[in-house]
């Protein structure tokens, strides 16, 4: 049987940003809008995202995971274009997405992500909420949400007690099945940045130490990363990826995505990671290939 291929991209931060109404720029959005108009619009580019997605489609993955931050300021006018973009990436049975902190930027529209992308969030049991489970081939995709409105200049995320308790029950059940468990979460599990961290990461790490998964995929930091976290039967790879729409700037690399090849390997699993990234002339090519498991 051929390996199952899972593509992973994150933080598309869809451009262009719609012109906000003056009333929408109160509070936190004012800071975000100034940042966008002065800086972010220069390197968050739609043509970059289009080139990356075209290359990803050419690889014909079996499923695609998008780990949050589809929009920028969670303006009402951002959600319909973001849904149209995701529809073009693939249908809901072939694409799974979760929210990031920018998708719940302010309380007034924090509900809009769930409404707009419901078909891409719905678990196999028909529920819309987190955590959720979607089974695709040999995979069990376990979606979490760390997306909560925060104060200006903060980009933290939180799971909360209820979500963690539900996740423990899901992992206990999946541990009895022969499935490759992939945890999808926007914020990284380990971060030194107080303003950008997952506030209850320690609780999630403790839960994974008890029950484990095979792979963790996240976004948020806009950089390539592989961090190993402790599981019950060995370390678990946690992969981050640059923003899917970014030109290289400062310490941040150009847009990239992960391509994970997953298959049974005797009594265990084999997982290989290929990283494809934007290069000169908006050409996308492979920059890394490694066996993770």
GROMACS .gro file of C-alpha atoms in nm:
model
  293
    1UNK     CA    1   0.000   0.000   0.000
    2UNK     CA    2   0.129   0.346  -0.091
    3UNK     CA    3   0.216   0.586   0.193
    4UNK     CA    4  -0.047   0.837   0.300
    5UNK     CA    5   0.066   1.193   0.226
    6UNK     CA    6  -0.032   1.481   0.452
    7UNK     CA    7   0.051   1.838   0.351
    8UNK     CA    8   0.086   2.100   0.623
    9UNK     CA    9   0.084   2.475   0.574
   10UNK     CA   10   0.010   2.754   0.818
   11UNK     CA   11  -0.042   3.125   0.870
   12UNK     CA   12  -0.152   3.227   0.519
   13UNK     CA   13  -0.256   3.572   0.652
   14UNK     CA   14  -0.460   3.633   0.340
   15UNK     CA   15  -0.385   3.953   0.154
   16UNK     CA   16  -0.494   4.209   0.057
   17UNK     CA   17  -0.646   4.341   0.377
   18UNK     CA   18  -0.993   4.488   0.317
   19UNK     CA   19  -1.025   4.856   0.402
   20UNK     CA   20  -1.165   4.866   0.755
   21UNK     CA   21  -1.439   5.097   0.871
   22UNK     CA   22  -1.327   5.351   1.128
   23UNK     CA   23  -1.545   5.190   1.396
   24UNK     CA   24  -1.361   4.859   1.342
   25UNK     CA   25  -1.024   5.011   1.435
   26UNK     CA   26  -1.094   5.056   1.803
   27UNK     CA   27  -0.870   4.881   2.054
   28UNK     CA   28  -0.640   4.603   1.945
   29UNK     CA   29  -0.722   4.630   1.575
   30UNK     CA   30  -0.573   4.981   1.566
   31UNK     CA   31  -0.231   4.839   1.656
   32UNK     CA   32  -0.268   4.556   1.406
   33UNK     CA   33  -0.376   4.787   1.127
   34UNK     CA   34  -0.080   5.019   1.178
   35UNK     CA   35   0.152   4.718   1.175
   36UNK     CA   36  -0.007   4.591   0.853
   37UNK     CA   37   0.009   4.922   0.667
   38UNK     CA   38   0.365   5.000   0.778
   39UNK     CA   39   0.524   4.658   0.762
   40UNK     CA   40   0.331   4.336   0.709
   41UNK     CA   41   0.181   4.422   0.369
   42UNK     CA   42   0.534   4.434   0.229
   43UNK     CA   43   0.604   4.067   0.296
   44UNK     CA   44   0.265   3.892   0.338
   45UNK     CA   45   0.189   3.855  -0.032
   46UNK     CA   46  -0.094   3.681  -0.212
   47UNK     CA   47   0.124   3.588  -0.509
   48UNK     CA   48   0.355   3.401  -0.270
   49UNK     CA   49   0.065   3.207  -0.124
   50UNK     CA   50  -0.070   3.126  -0.470
   51UNK     CA   51   0.269   2.991  -0.584
   52UNK     CA   52   0.302   2.776  -0.272
   53UNK     CA   53  -0.049   2.631  -0.299
   54UNK     CA   54  -0.005   2.557  -0.670
   55UNK     CA   55   0.310   2.359  -0.591
   56UNK     CA   56   0.139   2.179  -0.305
   57UNK     CA   57  -0.150   2.076  -0.528
   58UNK     CA   58   0.097   1.944  -0.784
   59UNK     CA   59   0.231   1.703  -0.518
   60UNK     CA   60  -0.123   1.556  -0.493
   61UNK     CA   61  -0.135   1.504  -0.115
   62UNK     CA   62  -0.407   1.281   0.027
   63UNK     CA   63  -0.501   1.546   0.283
   64UNK     CA   64  -0.407   1.903   0.374
   65UNK     CA   65  -0.385   2.055   0.723
   66UNK     CA   66  -0.392   2.433   0.769
   67UNK     CA   67  -0.293   2.529   1.123
   68UNK     CA   68  -0.449   2.871   1.160
   69UNK     CA   69  -0.420   3.245   1.098
   70UNK     CA   70  -0.612   3.252   0.773
   71UNK     CA   71  -0.706   3.618   0.830
   72UNK     CA   72  -0.527   3.916   0.983
   73UNK     CA   73  -0.748   4.141   1.196
   74UNK     CA   74  -1.064   3.928   1.194
   75UNK     CA   75  -1.252   4.202   1.010
   76UNK     CA   76  -1.597   4.093   0.900
   77UNK     CA   77  -1.492   4.152   0.538
   78UNK     CA   78  -1.196   3.912   0.566
   79UNK     CA   79  -1.391   3.593   0.627
   80UNK     CA   80  -1.572   3.543   0.295
   81UNK     CA   81  -1.252   3.582   0.085
   82UNK     CA   82  -1.071   3.346   0.323
   83UNK     CA   83  -1.345   3.085   0.280
   84UNK     CA   84  -1.325   3.122  -0.100
   85UNK     CA   85  -0.949   3.070  -0.080
   86UNK     CA   86  -0.984   2.757   0.132
   87UNK     CA   87  -1.251   2.618  -0.101
   88UNK     CA   88  -0.995   2.654  -0.380
   89UNK     CA   89  -0.731   2.471  -0.177
   90UNK     CA   90  -0.960   2.168  -0.155
   91UNK     CA   91  -1.296   2.033  -0.041
   92UNK     CA   92  -1.373   1.979   0.329
   93UNK     CA   93  -1.316   1.604   0.310
   94UNK     CA   94  -0.960   1.668   0.186
   95UNK     CA   95  -0.872   1.973   0.397
   96UNK     CA   96  -0.877   2.032   0.774
   97UNK     CA   97  -0.822   2.372   0.931
   98UNK     CA   98  -0.802   2.510   1.283
   99UNK     CA   99  -0.807   2.871   1.405
  100UNK     CA  100  -0.509   3.081   1.506
  101UNK     CA  101  -0.493   3.389   1.727
  102UNK     CA  102  -0.550   3.625   1.431
  103UNK     CA  103  -0.870   3.437   1.347
  104UNK     CA  104  -1.004   3.534   1.691
  105UNK     CA  105  -0.831   3.871   1.704
  106UNK     CA  106  -1.112   4.052   1.884
  107UNK     CA  107  -1.410   3.933   2.083
  108UNK     CA  108  -1.667   4.088   1.846
  109UNK     CA  109  -1.584   3.848   1.563
  110UNK     CA  110  -1.423   3.560   1.753
  111UNK     CA  111  -1.719   3.338   1.655
  112UNK     CA  112  -1.685   3.399   1.283
  113UNK     CA  113  -1.412   3.142   1.217
  114UNK     CA  114  -1.630   2.857   1.338
  115UNK     CA  115  -1.925   2.980   1.134
  116UNK     CA  116  -1.728   3.044   0.816
  117UNK     CA  117  -1.519   2.728   0.808
  118UNK     CA  118  -1.759   2.483   0.974
  119UNK     CA  119  -1.730   2.213   0.701
  120UNK     CA  120  -1.352   2.214   0.744
  121UNK     CA  121  -1.376   2.181   1.122
  122UNK     CA  122  -1.652   1.925   1.164
  123UNK     CA  123  -1.542   1.605   1.335
  124UNK     CA  124  -1.641   1.262   1.212
  125UNK     CA  125  -1.918   1.259   1.474
  126UNK     CA  126  -2.077   1.566   1.312
  127UNK     CA  127  -1.987   1.804   1.593
  128UNK     CA  128  -1.827   2.145   1.547
  129UNK     CA  129  -1.596   2.228   1.833
  130UNK     CA  130  -1.264   2.138   1.986
  131UNK     CA  131  -1.111   1.898   2.028
  132UNK     CA  132  -1.237   1.709   1.724
  133UNK     CA  133  -1.124   1.398   1.541
  134UNK     CA  134  -1.119   1.337   1.167
  135UNK     CA  135  -1.002   0.999   1.037
  136UNK     CA  136  -0.834   1.002   0.701
  137UNK     CA  137  -0.666   0.685   0.576
  138UNK     CA  138  -0.442   0.557   0.860
  139UNK     CA  139  -0.451   0.898   1.032
  140UNK     CA  140  -0.655   1.033   1.319
  141UNK     CA  141  -0.634   1.412   1.291
  142UNK     CA  142  -0.695   1.565   1.634
  143UNK     CA  143  -0.780   1.935   1.611
  144UNK     CA  144  -0.734   2.180   1.898
  145UNK     CA  145  -0.804   2.551   1.930
  146UNK     CA  146  -0.579   2.792   2.116
  147UNK     CA  147  -0.753   3.091   1.952
  148UNK     CA  148  -0.874   3.341   2.211
  149UNK     CA  149  -0.902   3.721   2.197
  150UNK     CA  150  -0.613   3.887   2.380
  151UNK     CA  151  -0.503   4.234   2.486
  152UNK     CA  152  -0.313   4.464   2.247
  153UNK     CA  153   0.045   4.356   2.178
  154UNK     CA  154  -0.032   4.004   2.302
  155UNK     CA  155  -0.056   3.692   2.083
  156UNK     CA  156  -0.092   3.420   2.344
  157UNK     CA  157  -0.315   3.117   2.310
  158UNK     CA  158  -0.504   2.903   2.559
  159UNK     CA  159  -0.669   2.561   2.542
  160UNK     CA  160  -0.860   2.572   2.869
  161UNK     CA  161  -0.953   2.306   3.121
  162UNK     CA  162  -1.254   2.167   2.931
  163UNK     CA  163  -1.065   2.118   2.607
  164UNK     CA  164  -0.776   1.948   2.783
  165UNK     CA  165  -1.012   1.713   2.968
  166UNK     CA  166  -1.188   1.617   2.645
  167UNK     CA  167  -0.855   1.566   2.471
  168UNK     CA  168  -0.743   1.323   2.740
  169UNK     CA  169  -1.052   1.111   2.679
  170UNK     CA  170  -0.991   1.112   2.304
  171UNK     CA  171  -0.628   1.008   2.342
  172UNK     CA  172  -0.723   0.729   2.581
  173UNK     CA  173  -0.966   0.590   2.322
  174UNK     CA  174  -0.728   0.626   2.027
  175UNK     CA  175  -0.449   0.452   2.220
  176UNK     CA  176  -0.640   0.126   2.178
  177UNK     CA  177  -0.655   0.161   1.797
  178UNK     CA  178  -0.396   0.113   1.524
  179UNK     CA  179  -0.395   0.474   1.399
  180UNK     CA  180  -0.130   0.740   1.339
  181UNK     CA  181  -0.234   1.026   1.568
  182UNK     CA  182  -0.162   1.379   1.439
  183UNK     CA  183  -0.225   1.669   1.676
  184UNK     CA  184  -0.309   2.001   1.507
  185UNK     CA  185  -0.260   2.315   1.720
  186UNK     CA  186  -0.176   2.672   1.624
  187UNK     CA  187   0.062   2.773   1.903
  188UNK     CA  188   0.387   2.583   1.959
  189UNK     CA  189   0.411   2.371   2.270
  190UNK     CA  190   0.740   2.527   2.377
  191UNK     CA  191   0.809   2.899   2.352
  192UNK     CA  192   1.038   3.151   2.518
  193UNK     CA  193   0.827   3.445   2.402
  194UNK     CA  194   0.594   3.550   2.683
  195UNK     CA  195   0.369   3.751   2.450
  196UNK     CA  196   0.328   3.464   2.201
  197UNK     CA  197   0.321   3.150   2.413
  198UNK     CA  198   0.049   2.895   2.483
  199UNK     CA  199  -0.041   2.978   2.841
  200UNK     CA  200  -0.133   2.622   2.941
  201UNK     CA  201   0.130   2.441   2.736
  202UNK     CA  202   0.260   2.267   3.048
  203UNK     CA  203  -0.074   2.093   3.095
  204UNK     CA  204  -0.077   1.978   2.733
  205UNK     CA  205   0.282   1.853   2.756
  206UNK     CA  206   0.195   1.656   3.070
  207UNK     CA  207  -0.106   1.502   2.896
  208UNK     CA  208   0.105   1.401   2.594
  209UNK     CA  209   0.368   1.252   2.823
  210UNK     CA  210   0.097   1.020   2.960
  211UNK     CA  211  -0.090   0.931   2.640
  212UNK     CA  212   0.120   1.035   2.342
  213UNK     CA  213   0.058   1.102   1.975
  214UNK     CA  214   0.279   1.025   1.677
  215UNK     CA  215   0.313   1.379   1.536
  216UNK     CA  216   0.233   1.741   1.625
  217UNK     CA  217   0.185   2.015   1.364
  218UNK     CA  218   0.165   2.386   1.448
  219UNK     CA  219   0.222   2.735   1.312
  220UNK     CA  220   0.233   3.081   1.478
  221UNK     CA  221   0.610   3.143   1.492
  222UNK     CA  222   0.657   3.176   1.112
  223UNK     CA  223   0.982   2.975   1.116
  224UNK     CA  224   1.097   2.622   1.039
  225UNK     CA  225   1.114   2.422   1.359
  226UNK     CA  226   1.140   2.066   1.483
  227UNK     CA  227   1.104   2.026   1.858
  228UNK     CA  228   1.082   1.692   2.035
  229UNK     CA  229   0.841   1.653   2.326
  230UNK     CA  230   0.825   1.364   2.569
  231UNK     CA  231   0.575   1.085   2.509
  232UNK     CA  232   0.507   0.758   2.690
  233UNK     CA  233   0.710   0.552   2.441
  234UNK     CA  234   0.969   0.803   2.322
  235UNK     CA  235   0.995   1.157   2.196
  236UNK     CA  236   0.728   1.306   1.966
  237UNK     CA  237   0.823   1.539   1.677
  238UNK     CA  238   0.649   1.878   1.676
  239UNK     CA  239   0.685   2.060   1.344
  240UNK     CA  240   0.641   2.430   1.277
  241UNK     CA  241   0.646   2.598   0.938
  242UNK     CA  242   0.692   2.954   0.805
  243UNK     CA  243   0.397   3.168   0.703
  244UNK     CA  244   0.255   3.037   0.375
  245UNK     CA  245   0.242   3.386   0.225
  246UNK     CA  246   0.573   3.532   0.342
  247UNK     CA  247   0.867   3.671   0.152
  248UNK     CA  248   1.191   3.617   0.342
  249UNK     CA  249   1.254   3.911   0.575
  250UNK     CA  250   1.475   3.958   0.877
  251UNK     CA  251   1.497   3.635   1.073
  252UNK     CA  252   1.187   3.496   0.905
  253UNK     CA  253   1.234   3.255   0.611
  254UNK     CA  254   1.033   3.247   0.292
  255UNK     CA  255   0.702   3.065   0.268
  256UNK     CA  256   0.717   2.687   0.294
  257UNK     CA  257   0.505   2.382   0.365
  258UNK     CA  258   0.561   2.035   0.504
  259UNK     CA  259   0.483   1.717   0.315
  260UNK     CA  260   0.457   1.414   0.545
  261UNK     CA  261   0.471   1.060   0.405
  262UNK     CA  262   0.321   0.815   0.655
  263UNK     CA  263   0.296   0.434   0.639
  264UNK     CA  264   0.301   0.126   0.856
  265UNK     CA  265   0.647  -0.010   0.930
  266UNK     CA  266   0.620  -0.360   1.076
  267UNK     CA  267   0.461  -0.311   1.419
  268UNK     CA  268   0.519   0.066   1.416
  269UNK     CA  269   0.507   0.365   1.184
  270UNK     CA  270   0.734   0.535   0.937
  271UNK     CA  271   0.703   0.910   0.880
  272UNK     CA  272   0.922   1.112   0.645
  273UNK     CA  273   0.918   1.492   0.620
  274UNK     CA  274   0.983   1.686   0.302
  275UNK     CA  275   0.997   2.066   0.319
  276UNK     CA  276   0.924   2.266   0.003
  277UNK     CA  277   0.993   2.639   0.005
  278UNK     CA  278   0.967   2.950  -0.209
  279UNK     CA  279   1.286   3.033  -0.394
  280UNK     CA  280   1.405   3.274  -0.660
  281UNK     CA  281   1.154   3.374  -0.924
  282UNK     CA  282   0.863   3.252  -0.712
  283UNK     CA  283   0.969   2.894  -0.785
  284UNK     CA  284   0.899   2.638  -0.512
  285UNK     CA  285   1.141   2.353  -0.452
  286UNK     CA  286   1.253   2.098  -0.196
  287UNK     CA  287   1.492   2.219   0.073
  288UNK     CA  288   1.483   1.928   0.318
  289UNK     CA  289   1.400   1.559   0.341
  290UNK     CA  290   1.435   1.363   0.664
  291UNK     CA  291   1.291   1.059   0.835
  292UNK     CA  292   1.121   1.160   1.161
  293UNK     CA  293   1.000   0.819   1.279
   0.00000   0.00000   0.00000
